[in-house]
Short mmCIF file of C-alpha atoms and ligand atoms in Angstrom, two decimals:
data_model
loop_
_atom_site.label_atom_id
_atom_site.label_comp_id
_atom_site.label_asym_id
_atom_site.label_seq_id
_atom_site.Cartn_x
_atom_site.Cartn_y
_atom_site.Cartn_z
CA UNK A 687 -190.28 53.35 50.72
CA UNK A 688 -191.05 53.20 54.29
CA UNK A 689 -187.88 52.58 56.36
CA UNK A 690 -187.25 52.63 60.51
CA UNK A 691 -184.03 53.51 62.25
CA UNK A 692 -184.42 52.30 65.88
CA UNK A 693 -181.59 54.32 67.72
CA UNK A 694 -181.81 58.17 67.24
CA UNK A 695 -178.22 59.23 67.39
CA UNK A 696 -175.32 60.57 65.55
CA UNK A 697 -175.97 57.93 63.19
CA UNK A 698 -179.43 56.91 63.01
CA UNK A 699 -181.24 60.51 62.81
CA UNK A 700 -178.81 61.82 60.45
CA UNK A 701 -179.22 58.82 58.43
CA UNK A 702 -183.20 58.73 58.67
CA UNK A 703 -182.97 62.60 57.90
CA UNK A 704 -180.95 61.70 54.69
CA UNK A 705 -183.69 58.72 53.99
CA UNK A 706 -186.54 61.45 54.15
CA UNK A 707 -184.91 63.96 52.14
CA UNK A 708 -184.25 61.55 49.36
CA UNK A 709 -188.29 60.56 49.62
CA UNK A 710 -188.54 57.69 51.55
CA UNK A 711 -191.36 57.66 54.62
CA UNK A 712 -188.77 57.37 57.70
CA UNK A 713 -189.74 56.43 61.24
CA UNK A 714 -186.94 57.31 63.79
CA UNK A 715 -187.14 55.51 67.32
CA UNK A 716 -185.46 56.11 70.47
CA UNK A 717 -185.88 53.91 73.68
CA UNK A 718 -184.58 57.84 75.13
CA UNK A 719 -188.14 59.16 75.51
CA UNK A 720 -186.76 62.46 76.33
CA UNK A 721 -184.84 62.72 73.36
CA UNK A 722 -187.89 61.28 71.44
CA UNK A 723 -189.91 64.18 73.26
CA UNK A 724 -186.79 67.26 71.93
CA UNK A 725 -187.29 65.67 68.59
CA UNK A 726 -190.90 65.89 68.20
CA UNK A 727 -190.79 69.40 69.83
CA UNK A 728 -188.68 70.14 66.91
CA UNK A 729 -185.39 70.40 69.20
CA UNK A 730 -181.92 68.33 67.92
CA UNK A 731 -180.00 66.88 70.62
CA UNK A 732 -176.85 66.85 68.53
CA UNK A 733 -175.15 69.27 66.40
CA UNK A 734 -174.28 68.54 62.95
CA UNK A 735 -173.86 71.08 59.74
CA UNK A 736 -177.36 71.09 57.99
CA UNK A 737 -178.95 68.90 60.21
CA UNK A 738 -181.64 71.11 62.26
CA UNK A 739 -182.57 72.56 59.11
CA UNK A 740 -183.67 68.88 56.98
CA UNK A 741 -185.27 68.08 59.87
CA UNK A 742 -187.43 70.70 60.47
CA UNK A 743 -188.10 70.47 56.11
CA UNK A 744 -189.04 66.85 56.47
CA UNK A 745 -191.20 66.53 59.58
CA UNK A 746 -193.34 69.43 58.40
CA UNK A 747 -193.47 67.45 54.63
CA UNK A 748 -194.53 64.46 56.71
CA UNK A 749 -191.91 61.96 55.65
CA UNK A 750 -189.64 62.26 59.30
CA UNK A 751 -191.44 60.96 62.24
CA UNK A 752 -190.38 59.98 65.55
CA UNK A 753 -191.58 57.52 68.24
CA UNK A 754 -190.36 55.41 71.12
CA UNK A 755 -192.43 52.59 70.47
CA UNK A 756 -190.43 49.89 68.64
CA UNK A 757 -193.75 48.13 67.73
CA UNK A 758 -194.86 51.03 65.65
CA UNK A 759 -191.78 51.48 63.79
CA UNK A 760 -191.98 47.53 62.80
CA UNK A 761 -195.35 48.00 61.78
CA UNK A 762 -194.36 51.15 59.78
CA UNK A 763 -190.44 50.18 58.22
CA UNK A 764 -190.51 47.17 55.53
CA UNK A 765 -186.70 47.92 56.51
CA UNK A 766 -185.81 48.29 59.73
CA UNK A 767 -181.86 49.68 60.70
CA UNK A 768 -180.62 49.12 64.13
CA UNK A 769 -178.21 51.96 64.86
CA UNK A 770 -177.59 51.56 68.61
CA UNK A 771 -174.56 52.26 70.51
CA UNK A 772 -171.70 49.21 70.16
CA UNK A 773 -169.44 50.28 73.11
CA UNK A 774 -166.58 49.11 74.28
CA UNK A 775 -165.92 46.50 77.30
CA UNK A 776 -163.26 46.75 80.09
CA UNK A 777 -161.13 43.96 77.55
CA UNK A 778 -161.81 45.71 74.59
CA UNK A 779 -164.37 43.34 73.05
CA UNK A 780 -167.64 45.12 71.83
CA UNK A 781 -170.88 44.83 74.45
CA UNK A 782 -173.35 43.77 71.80
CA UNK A 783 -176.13 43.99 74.63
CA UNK A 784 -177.83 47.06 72.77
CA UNK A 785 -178.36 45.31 69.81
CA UNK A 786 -179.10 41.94 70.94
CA UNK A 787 -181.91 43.72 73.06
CA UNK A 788 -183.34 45.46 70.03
CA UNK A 789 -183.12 42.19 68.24
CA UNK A 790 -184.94 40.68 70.99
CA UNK A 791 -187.87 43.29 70.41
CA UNK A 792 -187.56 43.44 66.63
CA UNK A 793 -188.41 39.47 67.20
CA UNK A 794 -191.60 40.00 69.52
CA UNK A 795 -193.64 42.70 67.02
CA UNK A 796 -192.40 40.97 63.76
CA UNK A 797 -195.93 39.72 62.20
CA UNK A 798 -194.68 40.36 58.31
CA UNK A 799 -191.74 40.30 56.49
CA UNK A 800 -189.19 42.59 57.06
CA UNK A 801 -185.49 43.45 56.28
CA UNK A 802 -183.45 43.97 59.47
CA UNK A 803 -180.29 46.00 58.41
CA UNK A 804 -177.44 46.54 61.05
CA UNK A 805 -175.68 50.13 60.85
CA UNK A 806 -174.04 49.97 63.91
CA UNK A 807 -170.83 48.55 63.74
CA UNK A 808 -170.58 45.36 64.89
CA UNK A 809 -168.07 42.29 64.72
CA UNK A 810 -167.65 39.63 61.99
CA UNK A 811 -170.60 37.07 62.54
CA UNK A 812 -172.87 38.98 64.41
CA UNK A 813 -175.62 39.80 61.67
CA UNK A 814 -175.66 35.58 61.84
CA UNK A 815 -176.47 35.79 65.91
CA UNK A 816 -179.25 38.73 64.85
CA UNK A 817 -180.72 36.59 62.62
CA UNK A 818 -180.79 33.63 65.30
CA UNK A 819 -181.72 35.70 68.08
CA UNK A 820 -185.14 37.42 66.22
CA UNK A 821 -185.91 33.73 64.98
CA UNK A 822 -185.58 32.18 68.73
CA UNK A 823 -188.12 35.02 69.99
CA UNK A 824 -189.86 35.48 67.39
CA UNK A 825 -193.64 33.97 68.13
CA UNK A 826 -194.87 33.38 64.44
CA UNK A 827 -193.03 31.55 61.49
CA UNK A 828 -192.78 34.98 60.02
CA UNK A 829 -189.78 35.09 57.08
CA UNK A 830 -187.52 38.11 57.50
CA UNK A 831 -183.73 38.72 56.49
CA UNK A 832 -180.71 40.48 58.01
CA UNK A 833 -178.51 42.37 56.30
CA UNK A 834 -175.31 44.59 57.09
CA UNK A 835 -175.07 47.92 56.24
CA UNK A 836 -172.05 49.24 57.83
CA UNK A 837 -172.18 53.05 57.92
CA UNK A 838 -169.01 55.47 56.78
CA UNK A 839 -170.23 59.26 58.00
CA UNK A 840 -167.61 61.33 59.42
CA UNK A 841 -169.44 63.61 62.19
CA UNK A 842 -169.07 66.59 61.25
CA UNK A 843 -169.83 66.29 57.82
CA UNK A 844 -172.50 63.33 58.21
CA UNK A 845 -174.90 64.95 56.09
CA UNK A 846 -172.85 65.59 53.05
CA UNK A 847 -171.61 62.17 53.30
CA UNK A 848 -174.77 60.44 53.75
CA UNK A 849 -175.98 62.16 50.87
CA UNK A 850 -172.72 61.64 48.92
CA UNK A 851 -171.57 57.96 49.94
CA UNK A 852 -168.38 57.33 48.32
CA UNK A 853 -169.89 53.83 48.34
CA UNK A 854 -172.53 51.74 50.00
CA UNK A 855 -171.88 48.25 51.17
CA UNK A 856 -174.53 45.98 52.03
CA UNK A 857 -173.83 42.57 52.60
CA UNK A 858 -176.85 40.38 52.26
CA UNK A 859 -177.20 36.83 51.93
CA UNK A 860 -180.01 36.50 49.64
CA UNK A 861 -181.06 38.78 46.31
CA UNK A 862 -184.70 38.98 47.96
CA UNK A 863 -183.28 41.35 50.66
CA UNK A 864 -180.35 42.61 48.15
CA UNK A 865 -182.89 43.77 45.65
CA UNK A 866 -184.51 46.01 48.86
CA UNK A 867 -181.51 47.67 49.91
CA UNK A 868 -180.44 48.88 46.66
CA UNK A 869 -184.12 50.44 46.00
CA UNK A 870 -183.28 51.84 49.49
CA UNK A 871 -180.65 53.51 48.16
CA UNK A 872 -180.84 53.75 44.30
CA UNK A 873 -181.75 57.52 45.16
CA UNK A 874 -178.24 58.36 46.01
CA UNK A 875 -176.77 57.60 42.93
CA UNK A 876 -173.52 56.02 44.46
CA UNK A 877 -171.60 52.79 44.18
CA UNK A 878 -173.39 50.10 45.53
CA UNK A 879 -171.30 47.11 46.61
CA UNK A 880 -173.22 43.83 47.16
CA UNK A 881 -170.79 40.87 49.57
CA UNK A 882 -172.09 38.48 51.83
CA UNK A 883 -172.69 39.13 55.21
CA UNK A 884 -169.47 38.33 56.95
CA UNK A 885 -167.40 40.73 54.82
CA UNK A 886 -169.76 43.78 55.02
CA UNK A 887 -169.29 43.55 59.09
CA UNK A 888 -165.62 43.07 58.03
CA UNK A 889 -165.00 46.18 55.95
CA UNK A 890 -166.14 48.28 58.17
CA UNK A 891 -163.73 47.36 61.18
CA UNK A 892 -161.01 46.72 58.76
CA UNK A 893 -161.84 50.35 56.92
CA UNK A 894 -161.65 52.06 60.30
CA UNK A 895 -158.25 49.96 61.67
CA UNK A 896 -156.91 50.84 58.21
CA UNK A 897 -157.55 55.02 58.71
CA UNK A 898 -156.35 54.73 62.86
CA UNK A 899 -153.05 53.00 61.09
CA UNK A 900 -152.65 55.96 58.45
CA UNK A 901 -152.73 58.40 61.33
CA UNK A 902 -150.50 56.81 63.76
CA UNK A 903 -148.15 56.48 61.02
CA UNK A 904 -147.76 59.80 59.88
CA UNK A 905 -147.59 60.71 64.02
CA UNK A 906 -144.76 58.45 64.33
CA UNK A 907 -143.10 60.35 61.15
CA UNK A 908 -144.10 63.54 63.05
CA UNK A 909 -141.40 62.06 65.77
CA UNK A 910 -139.05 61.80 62.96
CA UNK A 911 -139.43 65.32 61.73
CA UNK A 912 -139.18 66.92 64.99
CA UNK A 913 -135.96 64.77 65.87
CA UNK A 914 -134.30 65.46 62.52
CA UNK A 915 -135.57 69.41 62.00
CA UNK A 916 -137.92 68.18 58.85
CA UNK A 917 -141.79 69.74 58.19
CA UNK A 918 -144.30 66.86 58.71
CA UNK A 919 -146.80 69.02 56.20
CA UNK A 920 -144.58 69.05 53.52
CA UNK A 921 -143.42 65.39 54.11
CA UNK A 922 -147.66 64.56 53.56
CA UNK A 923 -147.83 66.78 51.21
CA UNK A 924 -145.27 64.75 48.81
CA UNK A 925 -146.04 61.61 50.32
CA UNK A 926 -150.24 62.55 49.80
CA UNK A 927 -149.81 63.53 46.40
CA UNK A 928 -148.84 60.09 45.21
CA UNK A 929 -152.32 58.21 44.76
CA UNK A 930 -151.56 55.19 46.29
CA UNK A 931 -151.39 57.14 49.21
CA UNK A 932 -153.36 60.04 49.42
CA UNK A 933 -153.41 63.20 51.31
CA UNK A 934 -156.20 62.73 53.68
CA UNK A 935 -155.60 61.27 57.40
CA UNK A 936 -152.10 62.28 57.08
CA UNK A 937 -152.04 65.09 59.36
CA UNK A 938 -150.25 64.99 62.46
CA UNK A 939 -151.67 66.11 66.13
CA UNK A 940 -152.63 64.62 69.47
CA UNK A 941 -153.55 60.94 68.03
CA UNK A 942 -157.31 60.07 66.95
CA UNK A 943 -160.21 59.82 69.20
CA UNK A 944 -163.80 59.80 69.43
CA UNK A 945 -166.67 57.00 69.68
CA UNK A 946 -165.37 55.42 66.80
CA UNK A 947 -161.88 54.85 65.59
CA UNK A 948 -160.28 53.50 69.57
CA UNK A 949 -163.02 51.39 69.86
CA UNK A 950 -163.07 50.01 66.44
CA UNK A 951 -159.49 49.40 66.81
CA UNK A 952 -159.53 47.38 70.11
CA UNK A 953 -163.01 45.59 69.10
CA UNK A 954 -160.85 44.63 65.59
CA UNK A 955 -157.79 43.57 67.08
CA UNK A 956 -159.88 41.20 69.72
CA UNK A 957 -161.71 39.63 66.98
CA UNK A 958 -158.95 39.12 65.75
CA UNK A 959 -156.93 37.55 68.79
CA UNK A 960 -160.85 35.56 68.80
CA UNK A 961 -160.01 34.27 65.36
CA UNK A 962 -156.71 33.21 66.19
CA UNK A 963 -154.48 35.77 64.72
CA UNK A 964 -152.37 38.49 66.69
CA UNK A 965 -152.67 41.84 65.20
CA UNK A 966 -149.56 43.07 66.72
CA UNK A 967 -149.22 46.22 63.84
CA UNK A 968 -153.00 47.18 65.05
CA UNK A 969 -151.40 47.21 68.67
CA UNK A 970 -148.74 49.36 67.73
CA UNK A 971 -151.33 51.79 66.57
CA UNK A 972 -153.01 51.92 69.59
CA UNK A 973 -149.42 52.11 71.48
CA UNK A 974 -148.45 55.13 68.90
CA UNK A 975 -152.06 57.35 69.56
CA UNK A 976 -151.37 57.23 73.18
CA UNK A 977 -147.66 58.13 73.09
CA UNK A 978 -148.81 61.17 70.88
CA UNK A 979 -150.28 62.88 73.92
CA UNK A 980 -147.56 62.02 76.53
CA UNK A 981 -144.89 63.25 73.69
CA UNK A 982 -146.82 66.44 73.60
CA UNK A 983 -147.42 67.30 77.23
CA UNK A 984 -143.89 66.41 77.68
CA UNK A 985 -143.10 69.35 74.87
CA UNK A 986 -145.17 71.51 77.07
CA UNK A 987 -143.39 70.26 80.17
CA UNK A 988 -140.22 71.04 78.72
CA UNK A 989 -141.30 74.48 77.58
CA UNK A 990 -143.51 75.36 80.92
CA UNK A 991 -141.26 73.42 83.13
CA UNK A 992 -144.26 73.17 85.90
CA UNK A 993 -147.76 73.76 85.01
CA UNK A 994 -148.90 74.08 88.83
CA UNK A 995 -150.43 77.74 89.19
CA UNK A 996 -149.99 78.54 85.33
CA UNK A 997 -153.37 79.90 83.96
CA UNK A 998 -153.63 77.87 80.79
CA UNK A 999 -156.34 78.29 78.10
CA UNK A 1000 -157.70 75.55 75.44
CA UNK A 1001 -159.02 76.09 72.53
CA UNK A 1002 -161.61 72.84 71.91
CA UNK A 1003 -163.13 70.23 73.63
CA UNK A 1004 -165.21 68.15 71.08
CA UNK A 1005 -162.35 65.50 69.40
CA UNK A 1006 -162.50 67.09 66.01
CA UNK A 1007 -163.94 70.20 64.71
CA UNK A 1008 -167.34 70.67 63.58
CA UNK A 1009 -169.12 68.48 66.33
CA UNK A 1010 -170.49 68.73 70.07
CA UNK A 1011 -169.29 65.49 70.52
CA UNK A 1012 -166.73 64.93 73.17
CA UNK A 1013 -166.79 61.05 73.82
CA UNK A 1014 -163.13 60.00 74.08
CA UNK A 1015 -161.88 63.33 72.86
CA UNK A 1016 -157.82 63.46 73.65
CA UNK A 1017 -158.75 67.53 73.95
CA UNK A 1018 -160.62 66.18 77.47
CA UNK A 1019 -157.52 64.11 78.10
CA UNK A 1020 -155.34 66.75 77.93
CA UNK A 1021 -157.51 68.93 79.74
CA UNK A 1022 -157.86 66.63 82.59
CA UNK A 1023 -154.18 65.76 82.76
CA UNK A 1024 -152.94 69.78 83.05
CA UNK A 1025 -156.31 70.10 86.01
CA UNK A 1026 -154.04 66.78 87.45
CA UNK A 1027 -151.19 68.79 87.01
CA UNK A 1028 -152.37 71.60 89.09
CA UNK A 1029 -152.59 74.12 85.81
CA UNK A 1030 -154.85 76.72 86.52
CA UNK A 1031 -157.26 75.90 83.44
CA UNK A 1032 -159.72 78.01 81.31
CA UNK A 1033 -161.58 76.15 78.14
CA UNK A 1034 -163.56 76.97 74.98
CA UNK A 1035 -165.81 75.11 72.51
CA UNK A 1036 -167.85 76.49 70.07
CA UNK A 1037 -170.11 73.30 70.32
CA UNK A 1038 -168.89 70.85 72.82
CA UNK A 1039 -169.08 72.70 76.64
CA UNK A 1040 -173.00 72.03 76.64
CA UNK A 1041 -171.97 67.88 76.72
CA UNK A 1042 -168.80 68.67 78.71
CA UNK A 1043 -170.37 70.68 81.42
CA UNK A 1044 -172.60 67.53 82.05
CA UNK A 1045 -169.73 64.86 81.42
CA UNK A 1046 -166.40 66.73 83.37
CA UNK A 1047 -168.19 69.57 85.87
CA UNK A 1048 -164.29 69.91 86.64
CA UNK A 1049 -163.33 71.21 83.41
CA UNK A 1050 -163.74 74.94 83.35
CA UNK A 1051 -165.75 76.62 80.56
CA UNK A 1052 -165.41 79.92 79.43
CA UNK A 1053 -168.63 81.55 77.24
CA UNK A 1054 -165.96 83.52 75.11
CA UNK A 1055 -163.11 82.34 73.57
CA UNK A 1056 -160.88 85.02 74.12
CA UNK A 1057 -161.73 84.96 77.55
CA UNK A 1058 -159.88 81.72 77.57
CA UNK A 1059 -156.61 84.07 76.56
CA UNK A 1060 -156.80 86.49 79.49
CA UNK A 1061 -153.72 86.81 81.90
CA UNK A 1062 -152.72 83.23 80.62
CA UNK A 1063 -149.77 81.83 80.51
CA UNK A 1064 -150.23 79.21 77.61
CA UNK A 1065 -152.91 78.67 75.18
CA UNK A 1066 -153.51 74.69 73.77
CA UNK A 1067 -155.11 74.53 70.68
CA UNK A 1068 -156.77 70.60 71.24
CA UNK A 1069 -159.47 70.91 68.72
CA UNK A 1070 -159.16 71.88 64.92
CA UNK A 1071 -161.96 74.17 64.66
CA UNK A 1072 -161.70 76.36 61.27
CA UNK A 1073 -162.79 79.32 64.04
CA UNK A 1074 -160.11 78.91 65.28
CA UNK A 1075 -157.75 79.79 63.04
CA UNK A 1076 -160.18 82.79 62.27
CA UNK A 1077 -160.04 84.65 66.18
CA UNK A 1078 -157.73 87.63 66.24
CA UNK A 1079 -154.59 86.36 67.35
CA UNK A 1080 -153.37 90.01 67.42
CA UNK A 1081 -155.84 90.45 70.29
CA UNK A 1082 -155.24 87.17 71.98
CA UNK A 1083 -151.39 88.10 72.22
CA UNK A 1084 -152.24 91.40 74.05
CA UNK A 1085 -154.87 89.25 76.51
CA UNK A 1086 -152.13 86.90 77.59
CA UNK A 1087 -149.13 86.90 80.57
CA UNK A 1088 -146.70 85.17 78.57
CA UNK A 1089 -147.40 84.45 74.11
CA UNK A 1090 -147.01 81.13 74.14
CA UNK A 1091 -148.88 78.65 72.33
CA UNK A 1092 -149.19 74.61 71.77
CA UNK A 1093 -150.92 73.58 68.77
CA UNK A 1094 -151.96 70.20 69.14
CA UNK A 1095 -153.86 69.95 65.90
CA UNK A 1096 -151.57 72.15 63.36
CA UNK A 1097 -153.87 74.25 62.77
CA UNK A 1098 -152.25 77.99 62.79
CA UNK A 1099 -149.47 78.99 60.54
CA UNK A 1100 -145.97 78.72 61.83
CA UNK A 1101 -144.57 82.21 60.49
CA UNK A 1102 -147.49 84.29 60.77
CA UNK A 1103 -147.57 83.22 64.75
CA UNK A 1104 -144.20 83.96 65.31
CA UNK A 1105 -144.11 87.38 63.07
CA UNK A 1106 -147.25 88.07 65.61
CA UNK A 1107 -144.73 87.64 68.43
CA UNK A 1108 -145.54 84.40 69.59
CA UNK A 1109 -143.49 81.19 71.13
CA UNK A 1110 -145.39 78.75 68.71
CA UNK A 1111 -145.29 74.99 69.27
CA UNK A 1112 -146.89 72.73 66.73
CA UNK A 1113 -146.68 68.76 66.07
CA UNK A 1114 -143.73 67.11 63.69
CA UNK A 1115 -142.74 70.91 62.45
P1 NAD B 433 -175.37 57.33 69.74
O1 NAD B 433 -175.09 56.98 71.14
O2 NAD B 433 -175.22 58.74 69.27
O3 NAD B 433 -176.86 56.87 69.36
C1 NAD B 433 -177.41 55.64 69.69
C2 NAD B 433 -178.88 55.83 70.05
O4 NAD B 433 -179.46 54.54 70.25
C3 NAD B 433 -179.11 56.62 71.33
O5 NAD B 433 -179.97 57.71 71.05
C4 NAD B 433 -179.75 55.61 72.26
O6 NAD B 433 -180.70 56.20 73.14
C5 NAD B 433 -180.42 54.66 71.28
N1 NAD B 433 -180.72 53.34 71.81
C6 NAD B 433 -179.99 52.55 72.63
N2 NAD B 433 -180.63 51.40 72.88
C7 NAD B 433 -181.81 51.46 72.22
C8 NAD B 433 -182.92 50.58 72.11
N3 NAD B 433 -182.93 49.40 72.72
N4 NAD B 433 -183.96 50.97 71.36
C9 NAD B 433 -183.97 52.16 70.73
N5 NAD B 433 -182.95 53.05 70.81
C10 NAD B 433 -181.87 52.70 71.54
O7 NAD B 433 -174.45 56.36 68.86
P2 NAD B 433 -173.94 56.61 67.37
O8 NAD B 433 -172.72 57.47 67.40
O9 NAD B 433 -175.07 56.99 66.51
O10 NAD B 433 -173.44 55.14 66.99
C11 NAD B 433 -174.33 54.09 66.72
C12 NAD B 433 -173.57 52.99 66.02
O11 NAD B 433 -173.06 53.44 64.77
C13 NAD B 433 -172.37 52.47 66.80
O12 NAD B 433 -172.24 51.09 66.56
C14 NAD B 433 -171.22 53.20 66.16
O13 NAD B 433 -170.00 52.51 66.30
C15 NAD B 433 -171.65 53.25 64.72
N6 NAD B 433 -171.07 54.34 63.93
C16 NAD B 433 -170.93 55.59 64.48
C17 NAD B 433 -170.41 56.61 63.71
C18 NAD B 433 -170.23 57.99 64.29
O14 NAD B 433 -169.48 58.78 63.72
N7 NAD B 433 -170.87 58.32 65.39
C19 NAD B 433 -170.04 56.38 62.38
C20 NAD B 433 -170.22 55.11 61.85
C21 NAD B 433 -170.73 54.09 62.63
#
């Protein structure tokens, strides 16, 4: 099939490269010429496992194309995605502006008919405004649908889980555009789940409020385990094992961050307060992620006592392993909040200092990560790179002033740091 994504990102060009490599004709387009220009020159603004290399495999097998020109990916998509940012306003509520603009231009090239599928993630009701807004500008009678297709990638991993969808949900209001989407996907062999349009939108805030809870819960019992002398690993482990519970997003840290899961969670809980209910429990989320650094740097505090003049090194920037991205990563937080402190600060990211040097010049960077260990007083360990745990800790020991260590993400082994000699701080053990 021939299919457009219009917004080149972490979701949209992973999710176009997926659409190509299953052997549909994909046009990607970015209103970010420069990125647009990387892209055709073969260069990825974003890192993501596998990525770079079904990219380059599909552009030269001429089913991956990229444009800025919204008209030419309408002409070329019978399905067009809209996978532009959905960011966060100074109250919370979502600025739809992004894709209310696109809809605008969908509306103003639209001469046949076409599916118009929203991937970003968007509030109950607004595939209904998209659908009102390309039919107000919109200069012929032209018939077209709008669909939902709320998108579940983790970065990180968000091309084995594009290609591997635990399920797809694509809430459609008619079978015409229905009977599209699932040839869209009937390649990927996964669930497909058909709702209206309403609920699709709603899964996918109520999916991501649902995962923010899970880990604000098991920080809370983190609380509990430190206070009482319990290990919050093996309380998930017997807790995760039971399948009405599950293991995963039951490990304890520095609280959740990213693009996704704080905005989610305050765009949720508005639309809710919109709707006329008060999602108090979704509040105390929020209230328990941000508690989860101050309990931390107070741990630190109480260990450190000042951290004025103390050359401290972190370990991660990005807000989870396995990315470059660093938007609302608590490893920046804390990063910032020891500069604020007066800490004398040295940090490492296998991925994320590129975007970080841009975003925070005040953050220093370090090229090696053992550099980050020399002469220092206290390493932080903010990001759960699998590297990580790999570096020779042996080594690191000998670099530093004083072996201590704060793992914020629970990521190195309580007895084999402190048979190595160290003062090892962790989360809820
Ligand atoms: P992103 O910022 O990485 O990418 C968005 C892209 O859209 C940018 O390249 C931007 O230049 C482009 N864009 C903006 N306005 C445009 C326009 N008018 N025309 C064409 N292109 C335009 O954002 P993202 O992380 O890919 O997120 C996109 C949406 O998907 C958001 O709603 C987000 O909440 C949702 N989402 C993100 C993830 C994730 O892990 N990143 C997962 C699921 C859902």
């Amino acid at each position: 099939m021939k299919l457009t994504i219009v917004g080149s990102g972490y979701v949209g060009l992973v999710t176009g490269t997926c659409f190509a490599e299953v052997g549909h004709y994909v046009t990607c387009v970015d209103n970010d010429e420069n990125k647009i220009k990387q892209l055709q020159a073969g260069i990825i603004p974003i890192y993501e496992p596998g990525l770079e290399t079904l990219v380059r495999k599909n552009v030269e097998l001429g089913r991956l194309k990229f444009t800025s020109s919204i008209d030419e990916g309408v002409k070329n998509g019978e399905v067009v995605f809209i996978a532009v940012p959905t960011p966060p306003q100074a109250d919370g509520s979502v600025d739809l502006s992004f894709v209310e603009k696109v809809a605008r231009s969908i509306a103003e090239v639209l001469t046949e008919y076409r599916v118009i599928v929203d991937k970003s993630t968007v509030p109950v009701k607004t595939g209904e405004k998209v659908a009102e807004t390309i039919r107000r500008y919109c200069k012929t009678n032209v018939d077209f649908d709008v669909v939902s297709n709320p998108e579940f990638l983790r970065e990180g991993s968000a091309v084995a889980d594009l290609m591997n969808p635990d399920r797809i949900v694509i809430g459609a209001n008619g079978d015409r555009a229905a009977a599209i989407m699932k040839d869209v996907y009937e390649p990927f062999h996964a669930p497909i789940m058909i709702t209206d349009l309403n609920s699709a939108e709603l899964i996918k805030h109520a999916s991501n409020s649902f995962l923010a809870l899970k880990i604000s819960y098991i920080n809370a019992v983190a609380a509990i385990c430190e206070a009482s002398g319990a290990d919050i690993g093996m309380v998930a482990d017997g807790m995760g094992a039971d399948k009405r519970i599950g293991r995963e997003f039951l490990n304890a840290g520095l609280g959740y961050g990213g693009s996704c899961f704080p905005k989610d969670l305050s765009a949720f809980i508005r639309i809710s307060d919109d709707l006329g209910y008060d999602f108090s429990l979704l509040k105390e989320v929020e209230r328990i992620n941000g508690d989860q650094l101050e309990r931390f740097l107070k741990k630190m505090r109480s260990v450190m006592w000042v951290f004025r003049e103390k050359k401290i090194g972190q370990l991660g920037l990005a807000f989870k392993g396995n990315t470059d991205d660093i938007r609302s990563s608590v490893a920046i937080n804390i990063a910032q909040r020891m500069i604020e402190e007066g800490a004398l600060l040295k940090t490492y990211d296998p991925k994320g200092m590129e975007k970080c040097a841009v975003a925070y010049p005040q953050i220093p960077l370090v090229s090696d990560p053992y550099d980050v260990a020399v002469e220092a007083d206290a390493i932080v360990v903010a990001t759960e790179w699998k590297e990580f745990k790999e570096l020779d800790w042996l080594k690191i020991k000998k670099l530093m002033r004083t072996p201590l260590i704060f793992d914020g993400r629970n990521l190195l082994e309580p007895g084999e740091m402190k048979n190595l000699g160290f003062e090892y701080y962790s989360v809820g053990r």
